[in-house]
Coordinates of C-alpha atoms in Angstrom, one line a residue:
Chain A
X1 CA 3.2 140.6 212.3
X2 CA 1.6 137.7 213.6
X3 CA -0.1 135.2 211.8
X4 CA -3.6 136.8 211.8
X5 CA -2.0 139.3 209.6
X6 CA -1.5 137.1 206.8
X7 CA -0.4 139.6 204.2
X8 CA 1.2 142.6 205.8
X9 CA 4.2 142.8 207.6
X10 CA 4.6 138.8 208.6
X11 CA 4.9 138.5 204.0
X12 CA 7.0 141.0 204.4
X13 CA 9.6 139.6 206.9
X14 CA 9.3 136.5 204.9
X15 CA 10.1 138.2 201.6
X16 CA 13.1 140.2 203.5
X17 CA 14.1 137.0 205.2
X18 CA 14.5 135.3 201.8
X19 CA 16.6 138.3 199.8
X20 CA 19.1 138.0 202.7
X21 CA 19.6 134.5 202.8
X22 CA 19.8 134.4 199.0
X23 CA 23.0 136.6 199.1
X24 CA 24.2 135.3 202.3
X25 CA 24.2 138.3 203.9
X26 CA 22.4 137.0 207.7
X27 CA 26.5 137.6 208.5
X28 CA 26.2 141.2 208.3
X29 CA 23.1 141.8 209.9
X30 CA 23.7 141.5 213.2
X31 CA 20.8 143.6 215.5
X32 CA 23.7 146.4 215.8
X33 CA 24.5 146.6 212.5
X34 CA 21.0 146.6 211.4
X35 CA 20.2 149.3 214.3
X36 CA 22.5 151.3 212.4
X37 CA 21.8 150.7 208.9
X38 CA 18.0 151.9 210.1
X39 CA 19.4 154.9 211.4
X40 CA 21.3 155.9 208.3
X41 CA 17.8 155.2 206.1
X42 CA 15.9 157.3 208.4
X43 CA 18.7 160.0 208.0
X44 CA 18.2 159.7 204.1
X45 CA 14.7 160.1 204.8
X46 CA 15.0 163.5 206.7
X47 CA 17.4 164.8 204.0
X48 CA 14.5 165.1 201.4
X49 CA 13.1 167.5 204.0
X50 CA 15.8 169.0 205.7
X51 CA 15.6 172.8 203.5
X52 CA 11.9 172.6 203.2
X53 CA 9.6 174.9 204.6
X54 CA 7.0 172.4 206.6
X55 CA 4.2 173.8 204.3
X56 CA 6.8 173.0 201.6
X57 CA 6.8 169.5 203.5
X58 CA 3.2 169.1 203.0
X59 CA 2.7 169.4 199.1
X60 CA 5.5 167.5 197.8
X61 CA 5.5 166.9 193.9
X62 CA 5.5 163.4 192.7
X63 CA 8.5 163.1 191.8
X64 CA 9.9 164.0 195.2
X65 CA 7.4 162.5 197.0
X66 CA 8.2 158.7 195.2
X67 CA 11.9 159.1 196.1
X68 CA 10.4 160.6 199.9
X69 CA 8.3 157.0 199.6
X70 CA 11.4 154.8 198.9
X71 CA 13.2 156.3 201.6
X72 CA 10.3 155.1 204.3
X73 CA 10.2 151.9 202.5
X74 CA 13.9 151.0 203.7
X75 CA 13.4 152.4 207.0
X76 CA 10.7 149.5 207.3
X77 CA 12.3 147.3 205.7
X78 CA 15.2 147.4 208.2
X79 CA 12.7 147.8 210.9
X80 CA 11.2 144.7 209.8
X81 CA 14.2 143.2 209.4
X82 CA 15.8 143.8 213.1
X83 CA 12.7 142.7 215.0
X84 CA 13.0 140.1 212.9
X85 CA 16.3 139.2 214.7
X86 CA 15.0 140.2 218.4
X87 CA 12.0 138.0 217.9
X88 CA 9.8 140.8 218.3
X89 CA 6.3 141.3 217.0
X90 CA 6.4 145.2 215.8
X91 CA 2.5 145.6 216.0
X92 CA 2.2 144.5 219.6
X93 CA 5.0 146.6 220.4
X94 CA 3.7 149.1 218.5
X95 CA 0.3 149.3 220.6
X96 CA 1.8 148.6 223.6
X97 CA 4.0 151.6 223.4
X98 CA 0.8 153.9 222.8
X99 CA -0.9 152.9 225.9
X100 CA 2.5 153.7 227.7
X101 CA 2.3 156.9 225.7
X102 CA -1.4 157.5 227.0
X103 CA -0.7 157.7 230.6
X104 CA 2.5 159.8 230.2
X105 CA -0.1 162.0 228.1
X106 CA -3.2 162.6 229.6
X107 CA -5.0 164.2 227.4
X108 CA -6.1 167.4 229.4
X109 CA -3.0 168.0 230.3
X110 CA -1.2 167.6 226.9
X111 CA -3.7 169.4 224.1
X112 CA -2.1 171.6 221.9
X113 CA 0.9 171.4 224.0
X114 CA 4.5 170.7 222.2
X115 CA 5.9 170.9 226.1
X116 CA 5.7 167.0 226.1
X117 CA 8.6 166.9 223.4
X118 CA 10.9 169.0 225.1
X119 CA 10.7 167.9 229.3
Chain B
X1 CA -2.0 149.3 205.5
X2 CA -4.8 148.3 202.8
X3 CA -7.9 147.2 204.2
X4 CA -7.1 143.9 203.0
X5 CA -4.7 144.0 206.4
X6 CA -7.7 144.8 208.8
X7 CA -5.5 144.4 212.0
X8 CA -2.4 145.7 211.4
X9 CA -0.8 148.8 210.0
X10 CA -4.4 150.3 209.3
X11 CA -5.9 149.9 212.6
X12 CA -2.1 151.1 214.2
X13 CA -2.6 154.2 212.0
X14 CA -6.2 155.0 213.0
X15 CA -5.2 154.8 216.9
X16 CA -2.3 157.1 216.0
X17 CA -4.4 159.4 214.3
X18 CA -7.1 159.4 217.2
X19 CA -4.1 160.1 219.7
X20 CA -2.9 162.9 218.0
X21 CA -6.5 164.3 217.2
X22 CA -7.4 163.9 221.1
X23 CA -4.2 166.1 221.9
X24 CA -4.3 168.7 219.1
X25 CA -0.9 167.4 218.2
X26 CA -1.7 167.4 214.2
X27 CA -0.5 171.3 214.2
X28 CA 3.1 169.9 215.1
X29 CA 3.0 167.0 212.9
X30 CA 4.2 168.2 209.6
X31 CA 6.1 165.8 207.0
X32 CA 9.2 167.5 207.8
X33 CA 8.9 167.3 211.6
X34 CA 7.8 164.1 211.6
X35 CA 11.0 163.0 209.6
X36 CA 13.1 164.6 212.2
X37 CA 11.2 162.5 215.1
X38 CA 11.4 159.6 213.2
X39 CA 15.3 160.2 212.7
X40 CA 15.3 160.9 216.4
X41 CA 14.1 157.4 217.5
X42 CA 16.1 155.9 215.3
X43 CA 19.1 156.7 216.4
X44 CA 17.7 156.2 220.3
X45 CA 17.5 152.6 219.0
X46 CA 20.8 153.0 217.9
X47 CA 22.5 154.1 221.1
X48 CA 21.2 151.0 222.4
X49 CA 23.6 149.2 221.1
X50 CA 26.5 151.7 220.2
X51 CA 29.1 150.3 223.0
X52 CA 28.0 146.8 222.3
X53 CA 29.9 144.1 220.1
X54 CA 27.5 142.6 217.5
X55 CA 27.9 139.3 219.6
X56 CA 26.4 140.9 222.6
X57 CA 23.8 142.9 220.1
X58 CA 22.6 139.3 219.2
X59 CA 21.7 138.0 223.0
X60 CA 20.3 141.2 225.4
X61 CA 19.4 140.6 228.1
X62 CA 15.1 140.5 228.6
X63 CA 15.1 144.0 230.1
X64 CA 17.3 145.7 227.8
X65 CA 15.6 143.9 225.1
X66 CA 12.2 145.4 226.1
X67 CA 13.8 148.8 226.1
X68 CA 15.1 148.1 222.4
X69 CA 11.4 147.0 221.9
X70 CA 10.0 150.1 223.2
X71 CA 12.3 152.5 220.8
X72 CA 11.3 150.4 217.7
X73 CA 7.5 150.9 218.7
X74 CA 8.5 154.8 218.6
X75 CA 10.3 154.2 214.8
X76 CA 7.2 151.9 213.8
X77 CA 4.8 154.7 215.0
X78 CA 6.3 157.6 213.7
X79 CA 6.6 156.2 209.9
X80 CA 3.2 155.3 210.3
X81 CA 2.3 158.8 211.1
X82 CA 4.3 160.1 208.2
X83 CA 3.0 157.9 206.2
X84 CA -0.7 158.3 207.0
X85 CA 0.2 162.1 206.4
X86 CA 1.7 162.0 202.9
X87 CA -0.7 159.0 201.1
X88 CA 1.8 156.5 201.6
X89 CA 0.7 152.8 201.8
X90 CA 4.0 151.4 203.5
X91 CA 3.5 147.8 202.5
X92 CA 3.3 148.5 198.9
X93 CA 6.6 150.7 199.3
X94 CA 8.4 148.2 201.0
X95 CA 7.2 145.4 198.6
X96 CA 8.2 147.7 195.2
X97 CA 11.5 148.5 197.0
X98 CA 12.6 145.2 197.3
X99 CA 12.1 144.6 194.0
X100 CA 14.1 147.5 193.0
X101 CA 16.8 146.2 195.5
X102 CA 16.3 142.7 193.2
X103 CA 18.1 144.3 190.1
X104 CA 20.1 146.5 191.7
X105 CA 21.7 143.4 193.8
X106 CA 21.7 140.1 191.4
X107 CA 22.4 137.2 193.3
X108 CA 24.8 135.8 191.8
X109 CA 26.8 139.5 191.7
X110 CA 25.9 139.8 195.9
X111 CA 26.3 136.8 197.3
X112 CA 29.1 137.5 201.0
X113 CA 29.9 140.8 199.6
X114 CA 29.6 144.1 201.5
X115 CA 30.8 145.7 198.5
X116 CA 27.0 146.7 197.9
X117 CA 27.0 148.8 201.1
X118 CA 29.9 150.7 200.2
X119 CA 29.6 151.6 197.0
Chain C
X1 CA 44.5 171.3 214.4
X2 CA 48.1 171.9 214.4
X3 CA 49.9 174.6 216.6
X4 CA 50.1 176.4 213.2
X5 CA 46.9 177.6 213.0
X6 CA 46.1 179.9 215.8
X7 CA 43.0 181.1 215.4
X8 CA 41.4 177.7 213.7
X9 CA 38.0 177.6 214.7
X10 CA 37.3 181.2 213.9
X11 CA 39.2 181.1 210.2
X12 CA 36.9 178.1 209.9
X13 CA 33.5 179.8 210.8
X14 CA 34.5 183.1 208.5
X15 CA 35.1 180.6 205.5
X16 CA 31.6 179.4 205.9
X17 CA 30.1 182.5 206.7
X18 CA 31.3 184.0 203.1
X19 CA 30.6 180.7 201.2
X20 CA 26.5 180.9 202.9
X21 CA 26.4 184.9 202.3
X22 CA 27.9 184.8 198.5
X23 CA 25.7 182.0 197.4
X24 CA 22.5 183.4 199.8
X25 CA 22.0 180.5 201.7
X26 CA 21.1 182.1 205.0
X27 CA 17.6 181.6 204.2
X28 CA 17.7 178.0 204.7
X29 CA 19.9 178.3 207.6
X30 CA 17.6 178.6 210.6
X31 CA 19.2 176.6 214.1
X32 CA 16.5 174.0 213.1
X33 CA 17.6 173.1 209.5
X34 CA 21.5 173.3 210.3
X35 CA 20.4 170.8 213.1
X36 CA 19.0 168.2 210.8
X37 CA 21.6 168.9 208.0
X38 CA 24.2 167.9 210.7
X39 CA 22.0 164.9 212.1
X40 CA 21.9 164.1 207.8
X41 CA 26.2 164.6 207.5
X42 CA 26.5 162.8 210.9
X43 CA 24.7 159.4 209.6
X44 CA 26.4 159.7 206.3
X45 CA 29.5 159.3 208.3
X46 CA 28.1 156.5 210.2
X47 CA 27.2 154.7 206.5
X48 CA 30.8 154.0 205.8
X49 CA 31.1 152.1 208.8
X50 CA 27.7 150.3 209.2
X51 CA 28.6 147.0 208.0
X52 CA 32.2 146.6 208.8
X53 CA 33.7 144.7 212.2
X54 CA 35.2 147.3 214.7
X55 CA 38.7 145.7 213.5
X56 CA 37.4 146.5 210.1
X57 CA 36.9 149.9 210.8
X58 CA 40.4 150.5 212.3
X59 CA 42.2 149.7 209.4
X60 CA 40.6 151.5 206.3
X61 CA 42.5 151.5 202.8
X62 CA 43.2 155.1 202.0
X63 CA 40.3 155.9 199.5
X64 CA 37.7 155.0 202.0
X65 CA 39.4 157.0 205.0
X66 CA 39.3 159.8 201.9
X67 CA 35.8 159.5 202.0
X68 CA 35.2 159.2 206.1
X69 CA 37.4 162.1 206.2
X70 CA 35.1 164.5 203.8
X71 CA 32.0 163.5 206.2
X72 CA 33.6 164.6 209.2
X73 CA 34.3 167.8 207.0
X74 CA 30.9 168.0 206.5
X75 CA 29.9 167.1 210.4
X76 CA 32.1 169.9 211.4
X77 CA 31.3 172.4 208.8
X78 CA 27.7 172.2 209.9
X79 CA 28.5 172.1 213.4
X80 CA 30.4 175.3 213.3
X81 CA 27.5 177.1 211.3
X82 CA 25.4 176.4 214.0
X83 CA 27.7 177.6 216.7
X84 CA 27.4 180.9 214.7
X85 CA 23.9 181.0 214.3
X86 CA 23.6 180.2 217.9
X87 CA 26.3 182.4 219.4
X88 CA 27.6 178.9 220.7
X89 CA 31.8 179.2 222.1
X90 CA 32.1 175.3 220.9
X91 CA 35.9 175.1 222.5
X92 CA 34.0 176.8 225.6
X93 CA 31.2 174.3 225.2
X94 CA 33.2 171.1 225.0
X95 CA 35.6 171.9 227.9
X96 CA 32.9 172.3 230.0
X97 CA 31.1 169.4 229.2
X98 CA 34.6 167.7 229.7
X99 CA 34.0 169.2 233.5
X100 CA 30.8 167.7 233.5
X101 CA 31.1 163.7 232.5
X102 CA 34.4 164.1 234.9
X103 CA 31.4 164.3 238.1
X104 CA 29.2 162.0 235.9
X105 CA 31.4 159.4 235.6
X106 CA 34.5 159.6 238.5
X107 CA 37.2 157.4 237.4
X108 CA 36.7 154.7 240.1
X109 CA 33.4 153.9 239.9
X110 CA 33.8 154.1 235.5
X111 CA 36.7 152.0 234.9
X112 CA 36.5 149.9 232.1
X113 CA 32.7 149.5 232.4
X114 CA 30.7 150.4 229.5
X115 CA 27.6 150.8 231.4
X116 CA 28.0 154.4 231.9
X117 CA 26.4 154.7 228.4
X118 CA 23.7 152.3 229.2
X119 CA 22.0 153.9 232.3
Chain D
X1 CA 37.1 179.7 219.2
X2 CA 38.5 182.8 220.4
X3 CA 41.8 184.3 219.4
X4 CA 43.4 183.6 223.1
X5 CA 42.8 179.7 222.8
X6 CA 45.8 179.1 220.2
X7 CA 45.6 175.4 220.5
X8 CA 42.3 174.9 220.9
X9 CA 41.6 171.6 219.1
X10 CA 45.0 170.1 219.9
X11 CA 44.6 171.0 223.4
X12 CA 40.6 169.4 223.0
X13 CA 41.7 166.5 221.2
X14 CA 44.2 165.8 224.7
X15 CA 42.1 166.3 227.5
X16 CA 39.1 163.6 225.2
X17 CA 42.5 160.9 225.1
X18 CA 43.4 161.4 229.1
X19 CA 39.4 161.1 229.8
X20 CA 39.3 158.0 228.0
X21 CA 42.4 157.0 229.0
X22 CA 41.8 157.7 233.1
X23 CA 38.5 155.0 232.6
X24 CA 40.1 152.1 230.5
X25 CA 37.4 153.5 227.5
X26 CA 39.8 153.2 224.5
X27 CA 38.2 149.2 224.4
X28 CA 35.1 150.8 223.3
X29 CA 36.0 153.4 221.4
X30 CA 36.7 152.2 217.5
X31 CA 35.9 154.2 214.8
X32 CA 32.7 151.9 214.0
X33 CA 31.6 152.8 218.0
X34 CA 32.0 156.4 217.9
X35 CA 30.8 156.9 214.5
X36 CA 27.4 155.6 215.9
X37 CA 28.0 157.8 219.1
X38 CA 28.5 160.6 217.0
X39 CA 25.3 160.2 215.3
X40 CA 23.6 159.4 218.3
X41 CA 24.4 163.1 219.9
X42 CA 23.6 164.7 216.1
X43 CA 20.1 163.1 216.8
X44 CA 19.6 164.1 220.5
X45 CA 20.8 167.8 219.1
X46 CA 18.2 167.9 217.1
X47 CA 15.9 166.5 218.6
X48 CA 15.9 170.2 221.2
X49 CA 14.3 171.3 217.9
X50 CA 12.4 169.0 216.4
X51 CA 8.9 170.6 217.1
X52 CA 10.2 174.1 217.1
X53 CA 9.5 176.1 214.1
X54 CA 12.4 177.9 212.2
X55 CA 12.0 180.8 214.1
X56 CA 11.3 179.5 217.2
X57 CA 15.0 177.9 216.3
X58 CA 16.2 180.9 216.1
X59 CA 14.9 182.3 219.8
X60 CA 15.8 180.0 221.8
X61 CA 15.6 180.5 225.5
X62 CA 18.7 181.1 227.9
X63 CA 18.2 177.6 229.4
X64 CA 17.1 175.8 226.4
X65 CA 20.1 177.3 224.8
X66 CA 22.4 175.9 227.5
X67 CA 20.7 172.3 226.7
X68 CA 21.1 172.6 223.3
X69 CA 25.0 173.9 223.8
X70 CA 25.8 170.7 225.6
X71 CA 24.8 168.5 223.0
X72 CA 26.7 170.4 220.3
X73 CA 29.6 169.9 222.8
X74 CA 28.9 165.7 222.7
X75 CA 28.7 166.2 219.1
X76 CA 32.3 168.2 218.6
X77 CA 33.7 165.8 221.7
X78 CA 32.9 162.7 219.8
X79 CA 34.1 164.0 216.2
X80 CA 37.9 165.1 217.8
X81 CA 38.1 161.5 219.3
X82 CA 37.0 159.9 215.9
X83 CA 39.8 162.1 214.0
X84 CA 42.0 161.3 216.9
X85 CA 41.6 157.7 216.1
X86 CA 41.9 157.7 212.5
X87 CA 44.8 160.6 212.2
X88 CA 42.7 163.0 210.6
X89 CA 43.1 166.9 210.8
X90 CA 40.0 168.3 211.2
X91 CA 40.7 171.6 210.1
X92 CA 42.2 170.8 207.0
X93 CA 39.5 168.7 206.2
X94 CA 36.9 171.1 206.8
X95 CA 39.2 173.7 203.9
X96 CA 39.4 170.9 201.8
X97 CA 35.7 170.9 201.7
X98 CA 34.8 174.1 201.6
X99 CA 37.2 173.8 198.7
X100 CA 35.5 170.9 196.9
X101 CA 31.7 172.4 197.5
X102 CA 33.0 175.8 195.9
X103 CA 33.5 173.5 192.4
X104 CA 30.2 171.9 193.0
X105 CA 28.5 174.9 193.9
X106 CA 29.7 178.0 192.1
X107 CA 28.1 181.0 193.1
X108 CA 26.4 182.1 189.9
X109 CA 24.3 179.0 189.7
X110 CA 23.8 178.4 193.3
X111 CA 22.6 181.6 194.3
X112 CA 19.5 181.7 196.5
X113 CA 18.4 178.2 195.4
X114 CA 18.2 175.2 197.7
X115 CA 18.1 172.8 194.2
X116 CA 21.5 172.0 195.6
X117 CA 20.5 170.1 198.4
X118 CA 18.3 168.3 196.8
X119 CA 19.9 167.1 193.4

């Protein structure tokens, strides 16, 4: 998202940035609003899976799997969209978070462990 | 996330994947359970700024605001896990969605209205 | 949820018990699925309100508090399968929980601040 | 949920308004707020099961199982306010959809299939 990432997500923000102001809607996304409306899209998302086996999960057919692909397009796109509003830069974040994660994590003590979720 | 993008989504996926693979945390990380995760982050975002008024949502203060940061790294990093694990290239998605939103929402039918959200 | 119906809860739970066993939908019932179909109903609730102001959201016209009123049907629904599932008392559960934000949050030290949601 | 509890979500729906009531919370409590709250304790729900599989869902330990009954307590506590804001009766909204889903779904052509969830 920065400008050595010239056609990924700083195009995108653009392109998102554009279709809002277009239909004047920069009045409804306030960073609430928008926290929410990500949290509905990544609800929609988890409905495609939500009576699946997770093997089931893993071999979606095509059909399932473009409407499973449009679903993670608006969770970015609101993503995008809200750091857009914060000022943040979602790659940085992104990496910063994972070296956060890595010391909370060690790897000894972690492997093949799904304790980490749950304490 | 094409390697057109050589610092961005692609290289954030490869360190994901490498952070799983070091932890054996692939086993866990099914479509379907990373859906839920993802959908658990989100609304962790969200709770940020439940009690808020969009006013306030629009000028945190610096510490919440890393906070907020640090639970869009989590959404960012799960879709790209998801995404790595089902084929999907998430700039293409967001890109052809957008589109899609383009006929759905004419400008000249969208322009001020919520009406879209609703119905 | 009028003095009318005694046994409310428990009418409520049998209803859904029949409607899962005559249609053989225990299958897909496992604590884990119910949990995400209620995380699903619970965002689909929060969709009808993502874009309106909280002034907006106390005054809805009729059909839309029709619609708001068949999620919560839903959120409830799901949440009293689960209590089934689970073996969960949720009158039982609530009241205590009641007990426990009353020590969490004394009334002195919680008045009119909405930070007991942030820390 | 027991037969000796004859009021139970009347006498729920109370003690939520004096709690509220004894902090000065009603500010922060529209129907927009707690409809994000609500989904908020729907996600931290399931997120006690996120990495569980289905029938590690369905084992849960004693303590886990006292984590997981709080946050379906949140979850019920936060729907009775919600009604209690907007006037609805949350029983007879849950039989009016158990009413609606038997059209949708009759039992000859729903039987043992999850297609319904997904169409």
């Amino acid at each position: 998202m920065t400008e050595k990432d010239p056609d990924g997500l700083v195009r995108l923000r653009n392109a998102l940035r554009q279709f809002a102001a277009e239909r004047d809607w920069d009045q409804f996304h306030s960073p609430k609003n928008l926290a929410s409306a990500l949290a509905v899209e990544a609800a929609e998302l988890l409905e495609r899976f939500q009576w699946l086996t997770e093997e089931q999960s893993r071999n979606l057919p095509s059909a399932e799997l473009e409407k499973v692909r449009q679903e993670m397009a608006d969770v970015l796109n609101y993503l995008v969209r809200l750091a857009d509003k914060l000022g943040v830069d979602l790659l940085d974040a992104a990496r910063d978070k994972i070296a956060l994660n890595a010391q909370k994590y060690p790897v000894e003590r972690s492997r093949g462990s799904a304790r980490k979720y749950c304490d």
